[in-house]
């Protein structure tokens, strides 16, 4: 029944990944355009439970981005009016709401998605991100003694305002990715295997396979190779009766090696290669450490490039976002577009943020990783402020939704390697159009 119901998803992502998606329990904070779209897709995907938290009263502006709302809902809680309408999408997914965000509520979920500043400020986001990163469950070690086992809760922050959007992802500092690219394993036909300390494998690309290089240092497994039998006990104990029975080999290349070749380990314990055979790329689990929200604010690292014309503008967007969030923390609201006093305050907060980062770098000159080190570009900050917080459009919410899905949701299932920390999206008049 399961395979028939989710046959399309299984064909795309694999059964293991789909089973993990179905078991997810998602808490969405903020029923904005993004929150509603994420909830819709998660419910239709088949997840077992989705919980909403957004006590904000429905306003007229919400009707343009949340398809669950109507004029009769104005003044009511966003989450309260959204629950029954999204529940209609699937009877198998439990859709509910909570009146308060507590440790117990968050701990009962596997994913937290923050989408609205009406509900949560920057300090609150940092607090909940640290809670999710450090979450543990009671367990026992091999000796039966009780221990606290790390069980981080995936944390996603996605926000759009007018022509600007940003996505932050954190799955913990010990996340393991089983499939870094989501592509089918590459298969190659073996032409020859040399007998030497670092065996050289010559190969050809079979019909129907992509003519591209294998990932550097990838693992491969052989099949249907004629010859290449173990000739001594040591080789037999390590690799089995033949190279076809051997465990995966790690590949590498040497300078001057011919095209369509790769090297494996010591093959001197095998008999001569006779002919035929294939090898298949074997994807191996890879640990990946995500940074916390607090660390990503001060040490964003190399941000994904979204603008090929205005090089480095992503860092100005990052500074503008931090200044805007600091404005929100101070005033309890986002800055008003084209309001000169608000613009000046945002600029001052941007200068304060950059100044604090400069002091950090000056006082920690030998730090392994430096804090963000950019001057404030007032023109970009003004454009992001004046054009970026005008309001949310349905199209922009869809863009952020697909970004969350492409970069974040697969990562929760350990299926893909997506965004490492922060991705900013912008389509700002006078600067450029980015996706």
Short mmCIF file of C-alpha atoms in Angstrom, two decimals:
data_model
loop_
_atom_site.label_atom_id
_atom_site.label_comp_id
_atom_site.label_asym_id
_atom_site.label_seq_id
_atom_site.Cartn_x
_atom_site.Cartn_y
_atom_site.Cartn_z
CA UNK A 1 0.00 0.00 0.00
CA UNK A 2 2.76 2.44 0.97
CA UNK A 3 4.69 1.88 -2.27
CA UNK A 4 1.60 2.31 -4.40
CA UNK A 5 0.55 5.47 -2.59
CA UNK A 6 3.95 7.15 -2.81
CA UNK A 7 5.19 5.58 -6.05
CA UNK A 8 6.10 8.92 -7.67
CA UNK A 9 8.01 10.18 -4.64
CA UNK A 10 9.80 6.85 -4.28
CA UNK A 11 10.84 6.95 -7.95
CA UNK A 12 12.33 10.42 -7.40
CA UNK A 13 13.88 10.22 -3.93
CA UNK A 14 13.96 6.54 -3.00
CA UNK A 15 11.86 4.57 -0.52
CA UNK A 16 14.08 5.23 2.50
CA UNK A 17 13.86 8.99 2.00
CA UNK A 18 10.09 8.97 1.53
CA UNK A 19 9.61 6.88 4.68
CA UNK A 20 11.58 9.47 6.65
CA UNK A 21 9.49 12.29 5.18
CA UNK A 22 6.30 10.48 6.15
CA UNK A 23 7.52 10.10 9.75
CA UNK A 24 8.33 13.80 10.15
CA UNK A 25 6.48 15.96 12.68
CA UNK A 26 6.75 19.59 11.61
CA UNK A 27 6.16 22.71 13.69
CA UNK A 28 5.55 25.83 11.60
CA UNK A 29 5.78 29.17 13.38
CA UNK A 30 4.07 31.88 11.34
CA UNK A 31 1.21 31.24 8.92
CA UNK A 32 2.43 33.69 6.32
CA UNK A 33 2.65 32.95 2.60
CA UNK A 34 5.72 30.76 3.10
CA UNK A 35 4.33 29.01 6.17
CA UNK A 36 1.08 28.13 4.42
CA UNK A 37 2.81 26.88 1.28
CA UNK A 38 5.30 24.77 3.26
CA UNK A 39 2.44 23.33 5.32
CA UNK A 40 0.42 22.47 2.20
CA UNK A 41 3.29 20.59 0.56
CA UNK A 42 4.29 18.75 3.74
CA UNK A 43 0.71 17.62 4.31
CA UNK A 44 0.34 16.45 0.71
CA UNK A 45 3.68 14.67 0.98
CA UNK A 46 2.16 12.45 3.65
CA UNK A 47 3.88 13.62 6.83
CA UNK A 48 2.15 12.32 9.94
CA UNK A 49 1.72 15.61 11.81
CA UNK A 50 1.94 19.36 11.22
CA UNK A 51 1.50 21.87 14.03
CA UNK A 52 0.97 25.63 13.67
CA UNK A 53 1.73 28.50 16.00
CA UNK A 54 0.73 32.02 15.01
CA UNK A 55 -1.51 34.02 17.35
CA UNK A 56 -1.29 37.07 15.08
CA UNK A 57 -4.75 38.41 14.09
CA UNK A 58 -5.54 38.11 10.39
CA UNK A 59 -5.15 41.43 8.56
CA UNK A 60 -6.33 42.44 5.10
CA UNK A 61 -2.76 42.16 3.73
CA UNK A 62 -2.67 38.46 4.69
CA UNK A 63 -5.42 37.57 2.22
CA UNK A 64 -3.08 38.01 -0.74
CA UNK A 65 -0.55 35.39 0.40
CA UNK A 66 -2.39 32.87 2.58
CA UNK A 67 -4.86 31.03 0.35
CA UNK A 68 -6.71 29.69 3.41
CA UNK A 69 -7.92 33.12 4.51
CA UNK A 70 -10.96 35.17 3.55
CA UNK A 71 -12.38 38.53 4.64
CA UNK A 72 -14.56 36.82 7.25
CA UNK A 73 -11.37 35.67 9.01
CA UNK A 74 -10.02 39.18 9.63
CA UNK A 75 -9.31 39.68 13.32
CA UNK A 76 -9.09 35.97 14.13
CA UNK A 77 -5.88 34.07 14.92
CA UNK A 78 -4.02 33.03 11.76
CA UNK A 79 -3.32 29.51 13.02
CA UNK A 80 -6.88 28.95 14.25
CA UNK A 81 -8.53 29.69 10.89
CA UNK A 82 -5.84 27.90 8.88
CA UNK A 83 -5.97 24.52 10.65
CA UNK A 84 -9.40 23.27 9.47
CA UNK A 85 -8.81 24.31 5.86
CA UNK A 86 -5.40 22.62 5.58
CA UNK A 87 -6.73 19.53 7.37
CA UNK A 88 -9.03 19.03 4.37
CA UNK A 89 -5.96 18.25 2.23
CA UNK A 90 -5.30 14.94 4.01
CA UNK A 91 -7.12 12.94 6.67
CA UNK A 92 -3.97 10.93 7.37
CA UNK A 93 -1.93 13.94 8.54
CA UNK A 94 -2.83 15.38 11.92
CA UNK A 95 -3.05 19.18 11.56
CA UNK A 96 -3.23 21.12 14.80
CA UNK A 97 -2.24 24.34 16.56
CA UNK A 98 -0.79 25.31 19.93
CA UNK A 99 -1.56 28.36 22.04
CA UNK A 100 1.96 28.73 23.39
CA UNK A 101 5.47 27.89 22.22
CA UNK A 102 7.14 25.88 24.98
CA UNK A 103 10.11 23.54 25.31
CA UNK A 104 7.73 20.58 25.44
CA UNK A 105 5.95 21.64 22.24
CA UNK A 106 9.18 22.09 20.27
CA UNK A 107 10.67 18.87 21.65
CA UNK A 108 7.68 16.92 20.32
CA UNK A 109 8.65 17.72 16.71
CA UNK A 110 11.46 16.72 14.34
CA UNK A 111 11.48 19.95 12.31
CA UNK A 112 10.86 23.59 13.20
CA UNK A 113 10.19 26.16 10.45
CA UNK A 114 10.15 29.87 11.38
CA UNK A 115 8.48 32.11 8.78
CA UNK A 116 7.20 35.26 10.50
CA UNK A 117 8.63 38.13 12.52
CA UNK A 118 5.12 38.93 13.74
CA UNK A 119 5.61 35.94 16.03
CA UNK A 120 9.33 35.71 16.68
CA UNK A 121 12.17 38.20 17.09
CA UNK A 122 15.84 37.64 16.37
CA UNK A 123 16.75 36.90 20.03
CA UNK A 124 13.91 34.37 20.22
CA UNK A 125 15.06 32.68 17.00
CA UNK A 126 18.59 32.35 18.38
CA UNK A 127 17.21 30.90 21.61
CA UNK A 128 15.08 28.28 19.83
CA UNK A 129 17.86 27.43 17.41
CA UNK A 130 20.20 26.70 20.33
CA UNK A 131 17.47 24.60 21.95
CA UNK A 132 17.00 22.57 18.75
CA UNK A 133 20.76 22.09 18.23
CA UNK A 134 21.31 20.93 21.78
CA UNK A 135 18.25 18.72 22.11
CA UNK A 136 18.92 15.28 23.60
CA UNK A 137 16.92 12.18 24.42
CA UNK A 138 17.33 9.67 27.24
CA UNK A 139 19.15 6.52 26.16
CA UNK A 140 21.59 3.90 27.43
CA UNK A 141 25.15 3.03 26.44
CA UNK A 142 26.50 -0.45 25.67
CA UNK A 143 26.92 -1.13 29.38
CA UNK A 144 23.30 -0.21 30.08
CA UNK A 145 24.10 3.04 31.86
CA UNK A 146 21.72 5.97 31.21
CA UNK A 147 23.07 8.67 28.89
CA UNK A 148 21.83 11.73 27.06
CA UNK A 149 21.88 11.01 23.32
CA UNK A 150 22.09 13.98 20.92
CA UNK A 151 18.95 14.23 18.78
CA UNK A 152 19.00 17.68 17.16
CA UNK A 153 15.76 19.06 15.80
CA UNK A 154 16.06 20.47 12.28
CA UNK A 155 15.68 24.25 12.32
CA UNK A 156 14.75 26.36 9.29
CA UNK A 157 14.20 30.11 9.09
CA UNK A 158 12.60 31.38 5.89
CA UNK A 159 11.42 34.92 5.35
CA UNK A 160 10.31 37.09 2.47
CA UNK A 161 9.58 40.79 2.47
CA UNK A 162 8.72 42.50 -0.79
CA UNK A 163 11.57 41.82 -3.20
CA UNK A 164 13.91 40.26 -0.63
CA UNK A 165 14.05 36.80 0.88
CA UNK A 166 16.38 34.72 3.03
CA UNK A 167 16.63 31.08 4.13
CA UNK A 168 18.67 29.67 7.03
CA UNK A 169 19.18 25.94 7.59
CA UNK A 170 20.56 24.05 10.60
CA UNK A 171 20.38 20.27 11.02
CA UNK A 172 22.94 20.10 13.82
CA UNK A 173 26.73 19.88 13.97
CA UNK A 174 26.88 16.11 13.40
CA UNK A 175 24.49 15.66 10.50
CA UNK A 176 25.24 12.79 8.11
CA UNK A 177 24.43 13.02 4.41
CA UNK A 178 24.02 9.68 2.67
CA UNK A 179 23.64 11.09 -0.84
CA UNK A 180 25.40 14.41 -1.59
CA UNK A 181 23.80 15.12 -4.98
CA UNK A 182 20.68 13.00 -5.43
CA UNK A 183 21.85 11.66 -8.79
CA UNK A 184 21.83 7.98 -9.75
CA UNK A 185 25.23 6.32 -9.14
CA UNK A 186 27.45 6.47 -12.22
CA UNK A 187 28.33 3.23 -14.00
CA UNK A 188 31.40 2.68 -16.22
CA UNK A 189 32.62 -0.23 -18.36
CA UNK A 190 36.05 -1.54 -17.37
CA UNK A 191 38.63 -1.68 -20.20
CA UNK A 192 41.61 -2.82 -18.15
CA UNK A 193 43.03 -2.98 -14.61
CA UNK A 194 46.78 -2.90 -14.09
CA UNK A 195 48.58 -5.02 -11.48
CA UNK A 196 50.67 -2.58 -9.45
CA UNK A 197 50.88 -0.81 -6.14
CA UNK A 198 48.27 1.75 -7.21
CA UNK A 199 46.24 -0.11 -9.82
CA UNK A 200 45.20 1.93 -12.87
CA UNK A 201 41.65 1.31 -14.10
CA UNK A 202 40.83 2.30 -17.68
CA UNK A 203 37.15 2.68 -18.43
CA UNK A 204 34.60 3.69 -21.06
CA UNK A 205 31.24 5.42 -20.71
CA UNK A 206 28.35 3.10 -21.63
CA UNK A 207 25.41 4.28 -23.72
CA UNK A 208 22.80 6.06 -21.66
CA UNK A 209 25.24 7.29 -19.01
CA UNK A 210 26.26 10.89 -18.50
CA UNK A 211 29.74 11.52 -20.01
CA UNK A 212 31.15 13.26 -16.96
CA UNK A 213 33.97 12.71 -14.52
CA UNK A 214 33.42 10.74 -11.36
CA UNK A 215 33.51 12.71 -8.10
CA UNK A 216 37.06 13.07 -6.79
CA UNK A 217 37.88 10.42 -4.22
CA UNK A 218 34.64 8.51 -4.76
CA UNK A 219 34.18 4.86 -3.85
CA UNK A 220 33.52 2.23 -6.54
CA UNK A 221 32.47 -1.43 -6.62
CA UNK A 222 33.32 -3.89 -9.40
CA UNK A 223 31.04 -6.48 -11.02
CA UNK A 224 31.35 -9.08 -13.81
CA UNK A 225 35.13 -8.61 -14.15
CA UNK A 226 36.87 -11.64 -15.67
CA UNK A 227 40.11 -12.53 -13.92
CA UNK A 228 41.42 -10.50 -10.96
CA UNK A 229 41.25 -13.42 -8.46
CA UNK A 230 43.02 -13.28 -5.09
CA UNK A 231 46.39 -15.04 -5.30
CA UNK A 232 47.44 -15.02 -1.63
CA UNK A 233 45.84 -15.36 1.79
CA UNK A 234 46.28 -11.69 2.72
CA UNK A 235 44.39 -10.51 -0.36
CA UNK A 236 41.73 -13.16 0.14
CA UNK A 237 41.20 -12.11 3.76
CA UNK A 238 41.00 -8.42 2.81
CA UNK A 239 39.11 -8.48 -0.48
CA UNK A 240 37.53 -11.90 -0.85
CA UNK A 241 37.92 -14.41 -3.66
CA UNK A 242 38.00 -11.80 -6.45
CA UNK A 243 37.78 -8.10 -7.12
CA UNK A 244 34.05 -8.59 -7.77
CA UNK A 245 33.60 -9.67 -4.13
CA UNK A 246 35.79 -6.94 -2.72
CA UNK A 247 34.52 -4.08 -0.62
CA UNK A 248 34.32 -0.64 -2.24
CA UNK A 249 37.62 0.88 -3.41
CA UNK A 250 38.48 4.53 -2.86
CA UNK A 251 39.65 6.16 -6.08
CA UNK A 252 42.24 8.84 -6.76
CA UNK A 253 44.21 10.25 -9.66
CA UNK A 254 47.86 11.06 -10.25
CA UNK A 255 49.26 13.90 -12.35
CA UNK A 256 49.74 12.69 -15.92
CA UNK A 257 47.20 9.86 -15.74
CA UNK A 258 45.35 9.40 -19.07
CA UNK A 259 41.76 10.53 -19.64
CA UNK A 260 39.03 8.09 -18.54
CA UNK A 261 41.24 6.44 -15.94
CA UNK A 262 41.36 6.31 -12.18
CA UNK A 263 43.50 4.59 -9.61
CA UNK A 264 42.51 2.25 -6.82
CA UNK A 265 44.56 0.52 -4.12
CA UNK A 266 47.19 -2.20 -4.33
CA UNK A 267 46.21 -4.83 -6.92
CA UNK A 268 49.43 -6.89 -6.76
CA UNK A 269 47.62 -9.66 -4.84
CA UNK A 270 45.26 -10.34 -7.73
CA UNK A 271 45.66 -12.34 -10.92
CA UNK A 272 45.78 -10.59 -14.30
CA UNK A 273 42.72 -8.82 -15.68
CA UNK A 274 41.15 -10.89 -18.48
CA UNK A 275 38.31 -8.71 -19.72
CA UNK A 276 34.85 -7.26 -19.30
CA UNK A 277 33.23 -5.94 -16.18
CA UNK A 278 31.79 -2.71 -14.86
CA UNK A 279 32.20 -0.56 -11.80
CA UNK A 280 29.53 1.47 -10.05
CA UNK A 281 29.91 4.57 -7.92
CA UNK A 282 29.10 3.78 -4.29
CA UNK A 283 27.79 6.71 -2.31
CA UNK A 284 29.01 6.74 1.27
CA UNK A 285 27.65 8.62 4.29
CA UNK A 286 29.41 11.97 4.77
CA UNK A 287 29.34 13.94 8.05
CA UNK A 288 28.40 17.59 7.71
CA UNK A 289 28.48 20.19 10.47
CA UNK A 290 25.92 22.99 10.26
CA UNK A 291 26.55 26.29 11.96
CA UNK A 292 24.18 27.76 14.51
CA UNK A 293 22.12 30.84 13.72
CA UNK A 294 24.20 32.94 16.12
CA UNK A 295 27.44 31.82 14.45
CA UNK A 296 26.02 32.34 10.96
CA UNK A 297 25.10 35.91 11.83
CA UNK A 298 28.66 36.89 12.72
CA UNK A 299 30.54 34.28 10.69
CA UNK A 300 28.44 33.55 7.59
CA UNK A 301 31.44 32.21 5.69
CA UNK A 302 31.16 31.96 1.92
CA UNK A 303 27.59 32.87 1.06
CA UNK A 304 26.00 31.26 -2.03
CA UNK A 305 26.42 33.59 -4.99
CA UNK A 306 23.07 34.88 -6.26
CA UNK A 307 24.28 37.80 -8.39
CA UNK A 308 26.91 37.38 -11.11
CA UNK A 309 27.01 41.13 -11.85
CA UNK A 310 27.20 42.78 -8.44
CA UNK A 311 29.89 40.61 -6.88
CA UNK A 312 29.70 40.41 -3.09
CA UNK A 313 26.26 41.99 -2.82
CA UNK A 314 25.15 38.94 -0.81
CA UNK A 315 27.18 40.21 2.15
CA UNK A 316 25.48 43.60 1.95
CA UNK A 317 22.13 41.82 1.97
CA UNK A 318 23.29 39.91 5.04
CA UNK A 319 24.23 43.16 6.79
CA UNK A 320 20.92 44.75 5.78
CA UNK A 321 19.00 41.76 7.15
CA UNK A 322 20.80 41.88 10.51
CA UNK A 323 20.18 45.63 10.80
CA UNK A 324 16.49 45.08 9.97
CA UNK A 325 16.15 42.30 12.54
CA UNK A 326 17.87 44.46 15.14
CA UNK A 327 15.40 47.25 14.29
CA UNK A 328 12.56 44.78 14.82
CA UNK A 329 13.98 43.64 18.18
CA UNK A 330 14.26 47.25 19.32
CA UNK A 331 10.93 48.59 18.03
CA UNK A 332 8.71 45.51 17.88
CA UNK A 333 8.02 45.99 14.18
CA UNK A 334 9.78 45.90 10.84
CA UNK A 335 10.95 49.26 9.44
CA UNK A 336 8.50 51.14 7.27
CA UNK A 337 9.62 51.39 3.61
CA UNK A 338 10.48 54.88 2.35
CA UNK A 339 10.32 56.28 5.87
CA UNK A 340 13.46 58.37 6.19
CA UNK A 341 13.71 58.13 9.97
CA UNK A 342 13.42 54.34 9.84
CA UNK A 343 15.95 54.22 7.01
CA UNK A 344 18.46 56.25 9.01
CA UNK A 345 17.99 54.01 12.04
CA UNK A 346 18.53 50.89 9.90
CA UNK A 347 21.72 52.43 8.49
CA UNK A 348 22.99 53.19 12.01
CA UNK A 349 22.25 49.62 13.09
CA UNK A 350 24.08 48.33 10.02
CA UNK A 351 27.11 50.48 10.92
CA UNK A 352 26.92 49.22 14.50
CA UNK A 353 26.85 45.60 13.33
CA UNK A 354 29.81 46.08 10.98
CA UNK A 355 31.71 48.00 13.68
CA UNK A 356 31.17 45.17 16.16
CA UNK A 357 32.51 42.66 13.62
CA UNK A 358 35.57 44.81 13.00
CA UNK A 359 36.26 44.98 16.76
CA UNK A 360 35.91 41.19 16.96
CA UNK A 361 38.44 40.68 14.16
CA UNK A 362 40.85 43.19 15.66
CA UNK A 363 40.73 41.59 19.10
CA UNK A 364 41.03 38.02 17.76
CA UNK A 365 43.72 38.43 15.05
CA UNK A 366 44.68 34.74 15.00
CA UNK A 367 41.18 33.32 14.95
CA UNK A 368 40.77 30.38 12.59
CA UNK A 369 37.68 31.97 11.01
CA UNK A 370 37.17 35.72 10.85
CA UNK A 371 33.85 37.45 11.34
CA UNK A 372 32.17 39.12 8.38
CA UNK A 373 34.47 41.88 7.18
CA UNK A 374 32.67 44.32 4.88
CA UNK A 375 32.02 48.04 4.89
CA UNK A 376 28.43 49.23 4.70
CA UNK A 377 27.20 50.03 1.19
CA UNK A 378 24.49 52.56 2.03
CA UNK A 379 22.97 52.36 -1.44
CA UNK A 380 22.33 48.62 -1.17
CA UNK A 381 21.09 48.91 2.43
CA UNK A 382 18.63 51.62 1.36
CA UNK A 383 17.37 49.59 -1.59
CA UNK A 384 16.88 46.47 0.48
CA UNK A 385 15.11 48.55 3.12
CA UNK A 386 12.89 50.57 0.81
CA UNK A 387 12.12 47.87 -1.74
CA UNK A 388 12.54 44.87 0.48
CA UNK A 389 9.86 45.29 3.13
CA UNK A 390 6.99 46.61 1.02
CA UNK A 391 5.00 43.42 1.50
CA UNK A 392 4.96 39.77 0.60
CA UNK A 393 3.69 38.58 -2.75
CA UNK A 394 2.36 35.11 -3.49
CA UNK A 395 5.01 34.66 -6.17
CA UNK A 396 7.76 35.53 -3.71
CA UNK A 397 6.33 33.10 -1.18
CA UNK A 398 6.44 30.39 -3.84
CA UNK A 399 10.08 31.20 -4.58
CA UNK A 400 11.02 30.87 -0.92
CA UNK A 401 8.95 27.69 -0.64
CA UNK A 402 10.83 25.99 -3.45
CA UNK A 403 14.13 27.17 -1.98
CA UNK A 404 13.23 25.62 1.37
CA UNK A 405 12.23 22.38 -0.36
CA UNK A 406 15.27 22.23 -2.63
CA UNK A 407 17.90 23.16 -0.05
CA UNK A 408 16.44 22.04 3.24
CA UNK A 409 13.71 19.40 3.26
CA UNK A 410 15.80 16.70 1.49
CA UNK A 411 18.61 17.33 3.97
CA UNK A 412 16.34 16.34 6.87
CA UNK A 413 16.11 12.86 5.35
CA UNK A 414 19.92 12.74 4.92
CA UNK A 415 19.27 12.50 1.17
CA UNK A 416 20.97 15.60 -0.26
CA UNK A 417 23.58 18.16 0.61
CA UNK A 418 21.78 21.49 0.37
CA UNK A 419 22.37 24.97 1.76
CA UNK A 420 25.19 25.00 4.30
CA UNK A 421 23.80 27.90 6.30
CA UNK A 422 22.35 31.07 4.77
CA UNK A 423 20.96 31.82 1.34
CA UNK A 424 19.60 35.24 0.44
CA UNK A 425 17.32 35.86 -2.52
CA UNK A 426 16.64 39.22 -4.05
CA UNK A 427 14.98 40.90 -6.98
CA UNK A 428 15.71 44.51 -6.18
CA UNK A 429 15.12 47.24 -8.78
CA UNK A 430 18.29 49.14 -9.49
CA UNK A 431 20.56 46.39 -8.17
CA UNK A 432 19.80 43.24 -10.19
CA UNK A 433 17.35 40.42 -10.55
CA UNK A 434 18.47 37.24 -8.84
CA UNK A 435 16.95 33.88 -8.13
#
